[in-house]
Amino acid sequence: MNKLSDISFPPILDTSSGDIIKDFFNPALAVSITYDRGVGFFSAAWLRLSAKGMAEFAGNNGRARWVTSPILGEADWQALQNGSAARLDETLKQAMEVNISALEETLERDTLSALAWMVADGILDFKLALPRNKLEQGEFHDKFGIFSDEAGNQVSFNGSYNDSIQGTRNYESIKIFCSWHPVLALLVAADAKRFELLWNNDDPNVQVFDLPEAARACIVKLRIQDRPYPEPTWAQLPLFADKENSTSSNGLVKPQIPADLILREYQVQAIGEWFAHDCRGLLEMATGTGKTKTALAASVQLHEREKRLAIVIAVPYQHLVDQWDKESQQFGYHPILAFQSKSSWFDQLNSMVMDFTSGYRECLTVITTHATFISPDFQAVISRIDGPSLIIADEAHHLGAERSRQSYPHHTPYRLALSATPDRWFDDEGSAALRSYFGETVFSFPLAKAIGVSLTPYYYHPHLVQLTVEELGTYQELTAKIGQLAGRNDERAQESLKLLLIRRAELLNRAANKIVELSALVNASEHIEHTLFYCAPGQIDDVLRLLGWEHGLLVQRFTAEEDTQERKQRLVDFANGEIQALVAMKCLDEGVDVPSTRTAYIMASSSNPREFIQRRGRVLRKSPGKEFSIIHDMIAVPPTAWITNQGSAFFNIERGIIRKELERFKEFAAPALNKHKAMDVIWDLASRYNLMDF
């Protein structure tokens, strides 16, 4: 494909001396993959004039975005709405009966139908702009655009030219700027930035609406001949329903349980128990048992009962927003994603809340992170929801934190909390607040029940890793200091105690001999594939070096340092077997689906039960061809050469190390296929420290 830089664009084009479409738009469209246009006036007839260029643009898999004035012809408006609705309704899309492959011919013969199809297929996207604040009462009257090609070249243009038939008849002109000319590159970049501000609704003086929102906001003005522009109410327009209530030949499409989803018996029971408790309560279900699908199915049934429903879904991390979005769309929801920049969701959510409260919308869904959920702006918007509403809290234990529990929306009558481990570690007050708001556990499905049903059986192999003499000495020093501070209640002492506990935990997690033991285990393995290595902060580089450099494995890190797109790609590569292993820290603990995992090495884990339970759940998810999983667990212990005297001052310190490690061992070993063999590994050590009752 040619590039924009291969074309010799004149600095100025006008309609008197040239043909703007033939000389500029068609050749630019033919080599571009994106086209962004801000224009005061748009008519579908312009597409007919540029049919050749638009057909080649579509053949490039191009994507065009228009921000335009809400002054539209009725036929243009209906075509745009038709295409917008067809994105969500396959039946409607098929009913349009147009072959997009014959785009040039269709544009010339049946422009409105082709316009609707290009919107439906995502080739074109439109937003309507309405001036506000200091530009109140004005119109969106700008005229500029930016083309981009595969090589990253850009061309921007500014001028008086509108996208209309009349624009070709008037005396109009455009100035053209090319990014490969250093003097003009800044102008091109400025136009691109200005468009993004408009598209993302970040311009404080211009409000930009999606097509369904524009109808609800009553801003669409139908153009009758030339002028004036009467402004009818939204009900008078031949509109299709909005994103949440798309139309089909049978009327409104409601949220529904996917036809190909058969809920498991325990999921049906969980939903029944939640309804039996007035649609409030906590589902305490093991990781990998389908909490997301259970919650969405419950929401669908609640919507059926109430006839209309506002749903707020709060999740701890951004990657979980994406996962819930994907899952919820399978149930017929089309949620607003509210996180990061307020400008990307605030106006849209506010508009939809008003629609729901006014009765114009039967379903409102928003998915947000816990951080955004507790923000004053988000709380202010959802406080205006008037009608049946539901909050779903994923990994609900996070919302028991002191700051979070100040933001519970008490006007929301229906509440559903999800967590494999809902009680907060060392935070009875937070756990009580969580249960007070959401309700007590109404259904429990622990891991022992889930194995063989929705999770794979597993083998558990504990490996005793000796602390060095130096490490044990440091552990003893830290423990002595902890003992001195444990009985003090002043704030300074508590902060010091917290830091000492962290240092002691890190010492166990990063025991030097764990790397030695791991190397031996990898050497003994015939083949490494679909394997996770869980590490402590500061340990991950050592593990990557060992696996990649010394053992030649195809391995990638999976941490918060990689951006979202990188992590997504690495999960895909891991599932496909293109990389053998992932070396991870906490960002794989909650919500990330890696069902292809067959083996896990736990190099480090806190004594917090939630952490190691979540990690085990990541490994046990079912996957085609996966009969069982394997977990290797590194357990730090005092050196065998250490002469333990039960009467010594340090005996209880050493015993404390073992007790802490055995708590995790017990949790992992009890449901394992090789429970008794695992017990044999640890029995002598437990006997030595009088911990046989573990």
XYZ file of C-alpha atoms in Angstrom, residues 44 47 76 78-87 93 96 98 100 107 110-122 124:
32
model
C -24.432 11.499 3.425
C -19.968 10.074 0.702
C -29.051 11.162 7.414
C -32.058 7.803 10.547
C -29.216 6.140 8.600
C -26.749 6.921 11.389
C -29.128 5.607 14.034
C -29.834 2.521 11.940
C -26.148 1.700 11.753
C -25.597 2.454 15.438
C -28.418 0.112 16.467
C -27.219 -2.595 14.067
C -23.885 -2.777 15.888
C -27.944 -5.807 10.723
C -30.407 -4.144 6.145
C -26.572 -4.718 1.823
C -20.490 -4.103 2.131
C -22.404 4.433 -2.139
C -27.897 3.795 -2.236
C -25.814 6.205 -0.153
C -27.926 6.149 3.015
C -27.925 2.369 3.183
C -24.168 2.278 2.693
C -23.728 4.928 5.394
C -25.733 2.807 7.828
C -23.658 -0.258 6.968
C -20.346 1.536 7.411
C -21.484 2.728 10.848
C -22.667 -0.796 11.731
C -19.329 -2.312 10.689
C -17.298 0.299 12.561
C -17.390 5.136 10.370
